[in-house]
Amino acid sequence: MRTGRPYPLGAAYDGRGTNFALFSAVAERVDLVLVDPDGTERTVTLPEVDGFVWHGYVPDTGPGQRYGFRVHGPWEPASGHRCDASAFLLDPYARAVHQQSAADAGFAQGLCGVVVDPAFDWEGDESPRHSYTDSVIYEAHVRGLTRTHPGVPEKLRGTYAGLASEAVLEHLTSLKVTAVELMPVHQFVQDGFLLDRGLSNYWGYNTIGFFAPHDAYAATGTLGQQVDEFKGMVKALHAAGLEVILDVVYNHTAEGNEKGPVLSFRGIDNASYYRLSDEDFSRYYDTTGTGNSLLMRHPNVLQLIMDSLRYWVTECHVDGFRFDLAATLARQFHEVDRLSAFFDLIQQDPVISRVKLIAEPWDVGAGGYQVGNFPPLWSEWNGKYRDSVRDLWCSREHSLPEFAARLTGSADLYQHDRRRPRASVNFITAHDGFTLRDLVSYDAKHNDANGENNEDGESNNRSWNCGVEGPTDAPAVRALRSRQQRNFLATLMLSQGIPMLSHGDELGRTQSGNNNAYCQDNELAWVDWQFGEEESALLDFTRRLGELRTAHPVLRRRRFFEGETRRATGERPADLVWMLPDGTQMTAKDWRWPDAHALAVFLNGDAITEPDPLGNPVVDDSFLLLFNCYWEDLEFRLPDATFGACWTTRVDTALPTGEPEELDEKEHKAETTLPVTSRSLIVLSRPPLRGPEGERSPA
């Protein structure tokens, strides 16, 4: 054992040996435990400490070597210290984790760090670097997306390699998505109470290793092979033009509250890593609902998070992050603080400030709902968008005014500090809650399979079952449910901001009414790739929506609409006009009517003020969106020729394919009437009235 170096933290292999470094401000001695293939332990004491970093260098130790630490120090829970020299502790900076059976007596909880070789042949890999404005995100679970896919070799199903398979890549690219947002792939552990029920932690929001790809998602091995397999997946996704965004859980760890296990952080330096109760240092201050929260004002916790983020970008080539319960990360003390050290570090970092940053802008603490309040660098999961669109298509009173704000990018939430529509990540469904099919099939959650007496999960889902709870053979109900799914998908893809699809919604995935399938690693939560005619039609419809959005910049503007401001300058028509079904423009009184459930929206492709990336003017088709959220058919009168002389139907959600088959059903002249089926949406377009240089086109 040589003295080694205090940096980098973790296990760093240099081709001749490995340097080990561990932070602990409370340790009195740190033992490095090397684990041989047969389970035999070799213990050596780290010989040096600098700035609370204990370190040593072991020659002739390299990739595949399993290891852990034993930390000697105070066991004084009342003072916040929980050192236990008998506990085998996982390195917080482990680049790979080998997870033994929890019953293996050799290791506490069966977690070993693994020394890895960082070398990898990227073959010139580059990020697609899609702009926020052009982005379409697909939220996916590595295992759930691939576990039953017939086009994925059986041995690769449920793995990183399976996600990188040609069949999965073809599906993703056919949807015109630009990024895959992976549910947690950091190393996580199982919950004992779930194992006792015969269940497991499926979602993975129970992190223990912030630098290690989860070993159970690897087909090639768990002694470092998982790192190369993960990198290979990223490389394949990039080659297909897809970015990789990781859902990261830096707000808490898997060690839970004071009754939880000692796996890593708690036994290394409990008081440095965790927020403790002001009244009782033996207990934890929890704003996450998981039992603990990381101490976001401690420099070594902030270093851990920033080092982890940089590692995934620089070493693993990921393109961005979605931060789970991000409000907790901004709590240096009790309040959510936009001036917190965490935001400052992100803003100043030359690596992390240049990737995509998405916040889940809430937690369970006081004042935790922070939609619209994150700094300008960030985008946010817009929970208000989700709720508003659900209310609209359920025909709830007073839903129209807020929906109008959400459809156009939520300027009321983001424009005040000069943020743009890309700040809003729009979604109808996500992993947490009903799937899209269940949203239109159930009024209430059905979570009995979770073993919690149906008390878990959200009770207020803003859902509507279309008249029957759960599965039905009634043709009218099934047709309405299919139409409602098309309505939600079309609204999502027509909204300003960044749309996010939840995996399987394009296939009509159901969880049988379970809106909290966090523990269901089985057919209930996996994407079912054996689908029928209805599901196939929905998939084709979703693909057409992706193509439509990709082709038309007016549907994905970089800046907010100006609306009445443009009209005041004398330019007509404005870039955005709201109309009643009779073709007249809406007034303030119309917006206040509680039972208003229909409107037409004019999007002017001739009035896009922002240039393209090369500085050229942007001219596009103009669109007329006809929303009928009433329970009966309506006739819409098209506006006068000022807005367009002739309109073409691009999408009709009343039709299974979304498109009329006959040409004479597609063409509509100004000031004529157009029937719109109850609870449906029609999208019309007409070509530009001026060319790229501003001249009026012959049409």
XYZ file of C-alpha atoms in Angstrom:
699
model
C 0.000 0.000 0.000
C 1.340 3.402 -1.040
C 0.063 6.775 0.132
C -1.612 7.619 -3.176
C -3.573 10.813 -3.877
C -6.685 12.459 -2.399
C -8.131 13.083 -5.846
C -10.050 11.805 -7.703
C -12.389 10.325 -5.151
C -13.332 6.693 -5.594
C -11.241 4.002 -7.263
C -9.032 5.293 -10.103
C -7.165 2.719 -12.210
C -4.049 3.970 -14.041
C -2.897 0.809 -15.824
C -0.487 -0.262 -13.077
C -2.647 -0.141 -9.984
C -5.585 1.624 -8.374
C -5.816 4.702 -6.189
C -8.564 4.661 -3.560
C -9.883 7.865 -1.951
C -12.802 8.343 0.438
C -14.159 11.468 2.124
C -15.062 11.285 5.819
C -14.737 14.192 8.243
C -15.611 12.012 11.223
C -13.497 8.898 10.584
C -10.665 7.966 12.907
C -9.440 5.208 10.588
C -10.540 3.833 7.230
C -9.915 0.276 6.100
C -9.992 -0.691 2.439
C -11.449 -4.175 1.965
C -10.479 -6.000 -1.239
C -12.745 -8.939 -2.075
C -11.289 -11.900 -3.962
C -13.350 -13.939 -6.448
C -13.986 -16.603 -3.803
C -15.263 -14.003 -1.326
C -12.101 -13.840 0.764
C -11.473 -10.375 2.191
C -8.070 -8.649 2.304
C -8.069 -5.595 4.566
C -5.527 -2.775 4.399
C -5.682 0.560 6.202
C -5.603 3.683 4.056
C -2.314 5.280 5.129
C -2.949 8.987 4.539
C -5.608 11.651 5.011
C -5.712 15.145 3.457
C -8.629 17.517 3.961
C -10.767 14.690 5.366
C -10.018 12.515 2.319
C -8.502 9.154 3.228
C -6.423 7.636 0.465
C -3.980 4.968 -0.611
C -2.634 3.308 -3.764
C -2.609 -0.465 -4.321
C -0.238 -1.677 -7.072
C -1.283 -4.550 -9.341
C -4.960 -4.035 -8.569
C -7.179 -3.337 -11.534
C -10.474 -3.770 -13.385
C -12.870 -6.312 -11.939
C -11.523 -5.979 -8.400
C -14.368 -5.821 -5.881
C -13.914 -3.605 -2.854
C -15.537 -1.690 -0.014
C -14.627 0.241 3.129
C -14.928 -0.106 6.879
C -14.931 3.207 8.694
C -13.807 3.458 12.315
C -15.346 6.397 14.150
C -18.000 7.418 16.657
C -21.344 5.698 17.031
C -23.210 8.591 18.614
C -26.679 8.886 17.010
C -27.639 11.715 19.362
C -24.760 13.713 17.853
C -25.578 12.602 14.307
C -22.733 10.063 14.000
C -23.374 6.453 12.952
C -19.980 4.887 12.233
C -19.888 1.100 12.570
C -16.555 -0.571 11.868
C -18.286 -3.913 11.323
C -20.289 -2.573 8.373
C -18.992 -3.223 4.860
C -19.629 0.101 3.097
C -20.096 0.872 -0.567
C -17.872 3.602 -2.022
C -20.126 6.594 -2.901
C -17.917 7.136 -5.967
C -17.916 3.504 -7.180
C -18.047 3.452 -10.998
C -19.623 0.004 -10.943
C -21.431 -2.027 -8.305
C -21.633 -5.794 -7.965
C -24.778 -6.655 -6.039
C -24.694 -9.981 -4.230
C -27.706 -11.654 -2.718
C -28.824 -9.861 0.433
C -28.489 -13.230 2.155
C -24.747 -13.440 1.426
C -23.077 -13.268 4.836
C -19.842 -11.925 3.387
C -21.083 -8.412 2.648
C -23.609 -6.098 4.279
C -26.545 -5.945 1.845
C -24.318 -7.576 -0.762
C -22.978 -4.357 -2.320
C -19.393 -4.181 -3.599
C -17.731 -1.436 -5.563
C -15.865 -2.619 -8.662
C -12.686 -1.121 -10.128
C -13.275 -0.293 -13.799
C -11.105 0.528 -16.775
C -12.372 3.874 -18.136
C -11.075 3.154 -21.650
C -13.814 2.778 -24.273
C -13.821 3.026 -28.056
C -16.386 5.719 -28.800
C -15.571 5.595 -32.536
C -16.035 9.328 -32.962
C -19.351 9.456 -31.117
C -20.967 12.893 -30.984
C -24.126 14.116 -29.330
C -26.968 14.943 -31.741
C -27.343 18.211 -29.764
C -30.938 18.871 -30.765
C -32.127 22.317 -29.813
C -34.648 22.533 -27.017
C -37.160 23.925 -29.502
C -36.885 20.889 -31.778
C -36.905 18.365 -28.939
C -39.493 15.649 -28.382
C -38.791 13.551 -25.284
C -39.726 9.897 -24.779
C -39.729 8.785 -21.140
C -38.745 5.127 -20.918
C -37.772 2.363 -18.514
C -34.809 0.258 -19.663
C -36.402 -2.975 -18.543
C -40.050 -2.132 -19.132
C -39.600 -0.940 -22.715
C -37.646 -3.979 -23.876
C -38.686 -6.871 -21.621
C -41.265 -8.359 -24.026
C -40.201 -6.853 -27.355
C -40.225 -9.672 -29.944
C -37.579 -7.920 -32.028
C -35.053 -7.921 -29.187
C -33.043 -11.131 -28.678
C -34.362 -12.836 -25.568
C -31.066 -12.659 -23.687
C -30.941 -8.879 -24.247
C -34.485 -8.069 -23.160
C -34.611 -5.763 -20.160
C -31.040 -4.527 -20.647
C -29.014 -1.602 -21.943
C -28.077 -3.700 -24.965
C -31.745 -4.436 -25.575
C -32.566 -0.738 -25.584
C -29.805 -0.268 -28.164
C -31.192 -3.000 -30.432
C -32.234 -2.158 -33.966
C -35.903 -2.982 -33.340
C -36.199 -0.523 -30.449
C -34.252 2.196 -32.253
C -36.503 1.862 -35.299
C -39.578 2.273 -33.118
C -38.212 5.367 -31.401
C -37.082 7.092 -34.577
C -40.417 6.351 -36.271
C -42.092 8.474 -33.588
C -39.809 11.428 -34.454
C -38.688 11.712 -30.847
C -35.292 13.329 -30.354
C -34.380 12.182 -26.842
C -34.920 9.201 -24.586
C -35.358 10.129 -20.925
C -34.402 7.019 -18.970
C -35.973 6.355 -15.619
C -33.272 5.821 -12.963
C -30.233 3.881 -14.131
C -28.009 4.827 -11.198
C -27.352 1.808 -9.008
C -30.329 1.258 -6.726
C -31.293 -1.344 -4.147
C -34.424 -3.220 -3.191
C -36.716 -2.408 -0.290
C -37.097 -5.164 2.264
C -40.810 -4.539 2.736
C -41.381 -5.043 -1.003
C -39.360 -8.253 -1.109
C -41.471 -9.541 1.782
C -44.561 -9.037 -0.397
C -43.014 -10.758 -3.397
C -42.576 -7.402 -5.139
C -39.541 -5.300 -6.052
C -38.402 -1.730 -6.574
C -39.191 -1.510 -10.282
C -38.910 2.214 -10.944
C -35.513 2.572 -9.277
C -35.942 5.789 -7.263
C -33.847 4.282 -4.469
C -30.298 5.228 -5.433
C -27.188 4.058 -3.613
C -24.536 4.608 -6.315
C -24.528 7.933 -8.166
C -21.683 6.969 -10.524
C -22.623 3.372 -11.336
C -25.041 2.120 -14.012
C -27.505 -0.284 -12.418
C -26.008 -3.748 -12.673
C -29.280 -5.655 -13.147
C -29.805 -3.908 -16.510
C -26.621 -5.394 -17.967
C -26.621 -8.475 -20.178
C -22.834 -8.785 -20.321
C -21.844 -8.944 -16.650
C -21.632 -7.015 -13.392
C -17.895 -6.757 -12.756
C -17.506 -3.578 -14.773
C -19.026 -4.896 -17.990
C -22.179 -2.910 -17.232
C -20.252 0.321 -17.743
C -19.191 -0.581 -21.271
C -22.675 -1.874 -22.068
C -24.195 1.406 -20.922
C -21.718 3.383 -23.012
C -22.490 1.164 -25.988
C -26.184 1.933 -25.569
C -25.485 5.677 -25.559
C -23.341 5.329 -28.663
C -26.096 3.429 -30.491
C -28.761 5.946 -29.524
C -26.551 8.812 -30.689
C -25.950 7.058 -34.002
C -29.729 6.923 -34.431
C -29.971 10.667 -33.776
C -31.332 10.268 -30.253
C -30.106 12.086 -27.174
C -29.913 10.376 -23.783
C -31.334 12.134 -20.723
C -31.023 10.490 -17.315
C -33.642 10.741 -14.586
C -31.400 11.331 -11.559
C -32.280 11.114 -7.868
C -29.848 13.309 -5.929
C -32.403 14.358 -3.316
C -32.117 11.245 -1.109
C -30.476 7.812 -0.890
C -31.652 4.250 -0.349
C -30.592 4.255 3.308
C -33.955 5.628 4.450
C -34.593 7.060 7.899
C -32.930 6.272 11.234
C -34.360 2.740 11.090
C -32.891 2.062 7.665
C -29.811 0.026 6.736
C -26.188 1.195 6.889
C -25.013 0.722 3.308
C -22.680 3.609 2.490
C -23.143 7.312 3.306
C -24.608 6.745 6.769
C -21.662 4.690 7.962
C -19.059 6.907 6.273
C -20.147 10.329 7.582
C -23.818 10.556 8.453
C -23.817 14.183 9.642
C -22.025 15.456 6.533
C -24.193 13.675 3.972
C -27.687 13.967 5.470
C -30.005 16.683 6.751
C -30.693 15.942 10.409
C -33.605 17.166 12.473
C -32.884 20.449 14.254
C -34.572 19.090 17.374
C -33.023 15.609 17.374
C -29.804 14.758 15.506
C -30.644 11.060 15.703
C -33.493 11.662 13.251
C -33.641 12.925 9.673
C -35.205 16.009 8.088
C -37.162 14.652 5.131
C -38.664 16.671 2.262
C -38.723 13.726 -0.153
C -41.078 11.260 1.509
C -38.368 8.585 1.505
C -36.938 8.957 4.997
C -33.950 11.213 4.314
C -32.700 14.187 2.314
C -29.128 14.984 1.334
C -27.529 18.015 3.022
C -27.463 20.470 0.134
C -25.366 23.081 1.935
C -22.425 20.763 2.640
C -19.529 21.295 0.199
C -18.766 17.585 -0.100
C -22.371 16.723 -0.915
C -22.381 19.398 -3.601
C -19.053 18.063 -4.863
C -20.488 14.543 -5.007
C -23.422 15.682 -7.120
C -21.350 17.833 -9.470
C -18.680 15.143 -9.864
C -21.406 12.629 -10.665
C -23.051 14.869 -13.261
C -19.733 15.616 -14.948
C -18.829 11.912 -14.976
C -21.993 10.954 -16.830
C -21.454 13.715 -19.389
C -17.702 13.454 -19.962
C -17.185 9.703 -19.515
C -20.563 8.319 -20.578
C -21.605 10.991 -23.114
C -25.129 11.559 -21.798
C -26.887 14.677 -23.035
C -28.866 15.904 -20.075
C -30.628 15.208 -16.808
C -34.108 15.247 -15.339
C -33.786 15.982 -11.617
C -36.253 14.088 -9.443
C -37.890 16.215 -6.708
C -35.607 19.063 -7.735
C -37.073 21.489 -5.204
C -35.222 19.566 -2.477
C -31.903 20.303 -4.200
C -32.571 24.029 -3.718
C -33.209 23.728 0.030
C -30.001 24.783 1.761
C -32.044 25.302 4.897
C -35.838 25.120 4.892
C -37.107 27.188 1.958
C -36.654 26.470 -1.736
C -34.079 29.096 -2.757
C -33.391 30.151 -6.344
C -30.073 31.558 -5.101
C -28.970 28.252 -3.587
C -25.423 26.967 -3.983
C -26.666 24.093 -6.140
C -28.072 26.415 -8.800
C -24.930 28.562 -8.647
C -22.684 25.556 -9.234
C -24.777 24.371 -12.174
C -24.757 27.846 -13.726
C -20.983 28.215 -13.447
C -19.977 24.724 -14.502
C -18.569 24.726 -18.066
C -19.762 21.148 -18.670
C -23.109 20.803 -16.920
C -24.441 24.243 -17.861
C -24.275 23.175 -21.518
C -26.418 20.043 -21.351
C -30.185 19.768 -21.053
C -31.410 20.421 -17.514
C -34.969 19.481 -16.605
C -36.485 19.856 -13.149
C -39.311 18.010 -11.517
C -40.144 21.317 -9.815
C -41.655 20.103 -6.566
C -41.085 17.990 -3.471
C -43.231 17.040 -0.463
C -41.872 19.733 1.870
C -43.516 23.031 2.804
C -43.623 25.403 -0.183
C -42.359 22.622 -2.406
C -44.520 23.237 -5.491
C -42.265 25.463 -7.602
C -43.561 25.201 -11.178
C -42.381 28.323 -13.009
C -39.805 29.307 -10.398
C -36.610 27.606 -11.549
C -33.719 29.665 -12.979
C -33.586 30.580 -16.682
C -31.139 27.792 -17.570
C -33.721 25.147 -16.670
C -36.729 23.494 -18.260
C -39.448 22.077 -16.019
C -41.966 19.281 -15.989
C -45.082 21.430 -16.255
C -47.605 19.822 -13.923
C -50.028 22.657 -14.611
C -50.015 21.720 -18.299
C -50.899 18.103 -17.445
C -53.769 19.140 -15.182
C -55.141 21.776 -17.546
C -55.268 19.532 -20.610
C -56.907 16.753 -18.621
C -59.533 19.195 -17.372
C -60.177 20.451 -20.907
C -60.927 17.046 -22.416
C -63.008 16.059 -19.390
C -65.154 19.155 -20.107
C -64.700 20.652 -16.655
C -65.949 24.163 -15.935
C -63.623 27.157 -16.290
C -60.972 25.010 -18.007
C -60.609 27.055 -21.202
C -58.608 30.120 -20.032
C -55.832 28.148 -18.380
C -55.724 25.685 -21.268
C -55.111 28.588 -23.647
C -52.060 29.582 -21.608
C -50.740 26.017 -21.557
C -51.293 25.409 -25.290
C -49.224 28.479 -26.146
C -46.211 27.692 -23.965
C -47.261 28.885 -20.489
C -46.038 32.455 -20.847
C -47.756 33.267 -17.551
C -45.308 30.926 -15.805
C -42.080 31.612 -17.662
C -42.052 34.908 -19.532
C -41.656 37.131 -16.453
C -37.953 36.291 -16.173
C -37.371 36.110 -19.934
C -37.600 32.374 -20.222
C -39.008 30.937 -23.434
C -41.527 28.223 -24.356
C -38.805 25.593 -24.117
C -38.912 26.077 -20.324
C -42.131 24.043 -20.353
C -41.840 20.273 -20.692
C -45.427 19.398 -21.554
C -46.851 16.003 -20.700
C -50.205 14.314 -20.280
C -48.886 11.228 -18.507
C -45.597 10.051 -17.042
C -44.373 7.005 -15.156
C -46.044 8.370 -12.018
C -49.815 8.090 -12.488
C -52.210 6.577 -15.001
C -51.056 5.563 -18.456
C -52.857 7.377 -21.258
C -55.194 4.444 -21.873
C -55.997 4.165 -18.177
C -56.603 7.918 -17.996
C -59.624 7.434 -20.275
C -60.665 4.081 -18.774
C -60.722 4.636 -15.009
C -62.217 7.217 -12.674
C -60.390 5.796 -9.652
C -57.040 4.147 -8.992
C -56.868 0.361 -8.619
C -53.587 -0.256 -6.804
C -54.527 -3.370 -4.835
C -51.659 -5.346 -6.389
C -49.215 -3.103 -4.506
C -50.307 -4.561 -1.177
C -51.080 -1.197 0.446
C -54.890 -1.454 0.589
C -55.164 0.886 -2.393
C -54.013 3.758 -0.157
C -50.905 4.547 -2.218
C -50.839 6.677 -5.344
C -52.662 9.877 -6.270
C -56.435 9.909 -5.737
C -57.166 13.064 -7.755
C -56.249 11.977 -11.272
C -58.477 14.314 -13.309
C -59.455 11.247 -15.310
C -62.721 10.107 -16.914
C -63.628 6.523 -17.755
C -66.006 7.448 -20.597
C -68.940 5.852 -18.787
C -67.625 2.448 -17.697
C -64.946 1.665 -15.123
C -62.206 -0.491 -16.618
C -62.349 -2.946 -19.542
C -65.515 -3.095 -21.640
C -66.770 -4.544 -24.916
C -69.227 -1.684 -25.481
C -68.367 -0.332 -28.964
C -69.397 3.257 -28.209
C -67.287 3.428 -25.056
C -64.268 1.874 -26.753
C -64.564 4.297 -29.676
C -64.787 7.281 -27.326
C -61.767 6.105 -25.345
C -59.746 5.752 -28.542
C -60.809 9.236 -29.617
C -59.872 10.704 -26.245
C -56.408 9.161 -26.478
C -55.994 10.756 -29.902
C -57.230 14.074 -28.485
C -54.618 14.046 -25.745
C -51.777 13.054 -28.064
C -52.722 15.640 -30.686
C -53.016 18.406 -28.092
C -49.606 17.495 -26.708
C -47.880 17.608 -30.083
C -49.591 20.860 -31.090
C -48.586 22.715 -27.914
C -45.706 25.175 -27.704
C -42.892 23.915 -25.497
C -41.225 20.508 -25.322
C -43.592 17.526 -25.601
C -42.877 14.388 -23.581
C -44.423 11.006 -24.348
C -44.580 8.260 -21.745
C -43.373 4.906 -23.054
C -46.151 2.726 -24.374
C -48.819 5.428 -24.577
C -48.472 5.297 -28.348
C -49.431 1.606 -28.103
C -52.362 1.966 -25.718
C -50.421 0.537 -22.766
C -52.508 -0.241 -19.695
C -51.621 -0.946 -16.068
C -55.192 -2.074 -15.310
C -55.879 1.116 -13.386
C -52.747 0.987 -11.222
C -51.450 4.556 -11.035
C -48.424 3.783 -8.851
C -46.723 0.761 -10.419
C -43.390 1.486 -8.722
C -43.177 -2.078 -7.412
C -44.560 -4.012 -10.386
C -41.646 -5.544 -12.287
C -43.970 -7.723 -14.327
C -46.421 -7.703 -17.231
C -48.565 -5.107 -15.454
C -45.932 -2.395 -15.988
C -43.947 -3.663 -18.979
C -44.819 -2.407 -22.460
C -46.914 -5.029 -24.253
C -45.709 -5.338 -27.829
C -48.476 -7.755 -28.837
C -51.151 -5.309 -29.912
C -54.266 -5.340 -32.059
C -55.914 -3.145 -34.664
C -56.834 -0.326 -32.275
C -53.320 -0.105 -30.887
C -51.773 -0.258 -34.351
C -53.960 2.637 -35.485
C -52.951 4.659 -32.418
C -49.283 4.027 -33.186
C -49.718 5.217 -36.777
C -51.597 8.275 -35.527
C -48.785 9.133 -33.094
C -46.198 8.799 -35.845
C -48.150 11.184 -38.069
C -48.287 13.720 -35.256
C -44.518 13.484 -34.869
C -44.029 14.100 -38.567
C -46.394 17.074 -38.498
C -44.633 18.739 -35.577
C -41.185 18.114 -37.051
C -42.172 19.668 -40.380
C -43.688 22.891 -39.043
C -41.792 25.501 -37.003
C -45.016 27.361 -36.163
C -45.849 24.415 -33.887
C -42.547 24.739 -32.011
C -41.739 28.434 -31.821
C -38.653 29.640 -29.958
C -40.454 32.720 -28.652
C -43.870 33.323 -27.176
C -46.739 34.563 -29.313
C -47.354 38.299 -29.293
C -51.078 38.094 -30.060
C -52.821 41.395 -29.358
C -49.473 43.208 -29.243
C -48.881 42.432 -32.919
C -52.421 43.440 -33.833
C -51.895 46.840 -32.208
C -49.068 47.560 -34.663
C -51.471 47.288 -37.570
C -50.199 43.941 -38.861
C -53.111 41.628 -39.576
C -53.799 38.970 -38.770
C -51.830 38.535 -35.559
C -49.519 35.606 -34.944
C -52.191 34.109 -32.667
C -55.967 34.575 -32.783
C -58.644 32.951 -30.588
C -62.082 32.405 -32.131
C -65.500 31.100 -31.198
C -67.032 28.270 -33.238
C -68.987 30.916 -35.210
C -65.709 32.343 -36.530
C -65.764 35.575 -34.525
C -62.890 36.507 -32.259
C -63.241 35.781 -28.561
C -63.872 38.556 -26.060
C -63.100 38.786 -22.358
C -66.701 37.802 -21.633
C -66.331 34.662 -23.734
C -63.297 33.595 -21.711
C -65.206 34.028 -18.457
C -68.115 31.774 -19.436
C -67.774 28.679 -17.188
C -69.320 26.253 -19.686
C -67.132 27.227 -22.641
C -65.709 24.002 -24.043
C -64.979 24.858 -27.682
C -62.723 27.263 -29.526
C -60.715 27.740 -32.700
C -57.053 28.747 -32.596
C -55.298 30.431 -35.531
C -51.510 29.999 -35.658
C -50.020 32.365 -38.228
C -47.066 30.844 -40.059
C -46.517 34.153 -41.867
C -45.894 35.987 -38.589
C -42.974 34.091 -37.071
C -40.617 36.830 -35.917
C -37.618 34.766 -34.866
C -35.043 33.817 -37.543
C -33.662 30.326 -38.042
C -30.191 29.401 -36.650
C -28.552 30.888 -39.770
C -30.392 34.185 -39.379
C -32.855 33.598 -42.220
C -36.575 34.446 -41.946
C -38.865 31.578 -40.983
C -42.080 31.202 -42.969
C -44.436 28.290 -42.459
C -47.934 27.067 -43.193
C -50.635 28.565 -41.007
C -52.845 26.333 -38.875
C -56.385 26.443 -37.586
C -57.090 24.192 -34.608
C -60.744 23.394 -33.931
C -61.315 22.104 -30.391
C -64.732 20.654 -29.583
C -64.670 19.415 -26.005
C -68.455 19.328 -25.739
C -70.426 16.106 -25.459
C -72.267 16.890 -28.704
C -71.271 17.654 -32.282
C -70.732 21.291 -33.269
C -70.419 23.208 -36.516
C -67.471 25.574 -36.823
C -67.545 28.460 -39.286
C -64.145 29.044 -40.841
C -62.822 32.640 -40.695
C -62.806 35.011 -43.647
C -60.204 34.939 -46.414
C -57.938 37.316 -44.479
C -56.846 34.237 -42.571
C -56.770 31.939 -45.582
C -58.860 31.274 -48.671
C -58.709 27.488 -48.555
C -57.885 25.070 -45.753
C -56.784 21.423 -45.799
C -57.580 18.916 -43.067
C -54.363 17.536 -41.630
C -55.691 15.735 -38.556
C -59.174 14.735 -37.422
C -59.165 12.878 -34.112
C -62.706 11.603 -34.782
C -61.183 9.247 -37.355
C -59.132 6.183 -36.352
C -56.423 7.109 -38.840
C -56.727 10.824 -38.092
C -57.057 11.649 -41.789
C -60.048 11.729 -44.196
C -59.754 9.238 -47.023
C -61.491 11.326 -49.705
C -59.891 14.504 -51.072
C -63.199 16.413 -51.124
C -63.454 15.837 -47.376
C -60.081 17.507 -46.851
C -60.540 20.855 -48.645
C -62.538 23.679 -47.040
C -63.042 27.265 -48.218
C -63.129 30.381 -46.069
C -66.407 31.196 -44.292
C -67.867 27.743 -44.873
C -69.025 25.530 -42.026
C -67.285 22.374 -40.896
C -68.880 19.761 -38.604
C -66.678 18.742 -35.675
C -67.563 15.565 -33.814
C -68.165 15.738 -30.075
C -64.966 15.528 -28.044
C -62.656 15.792 -31.018
C -60.063 18.057 -32.594
C -59.547 19.001 -36.223
C -56.283 20.483 -37.484
C -56.437 22.527 -40.696
C -53.582 24.179 -42.566
C -53.008 26.467 -45.513
C -49.751 27.405 -47.294
C -47.845 30.632 -46.581
C -49.152 33.903 -48.005
C -45.583 35.158 -48.449
C -42.315 33.575 -49.497
C -39.122 33.326 -47.467
C -38.027 36.821 -48.478
C -41.318 38.376 -47.425
C -43.042 38.695 -50.816
C -46.646 37.558 -51.087
C -46.904 34.157 -52.749
C -49.152 33.685 -55.813
C -51.528 31.523 -53.761
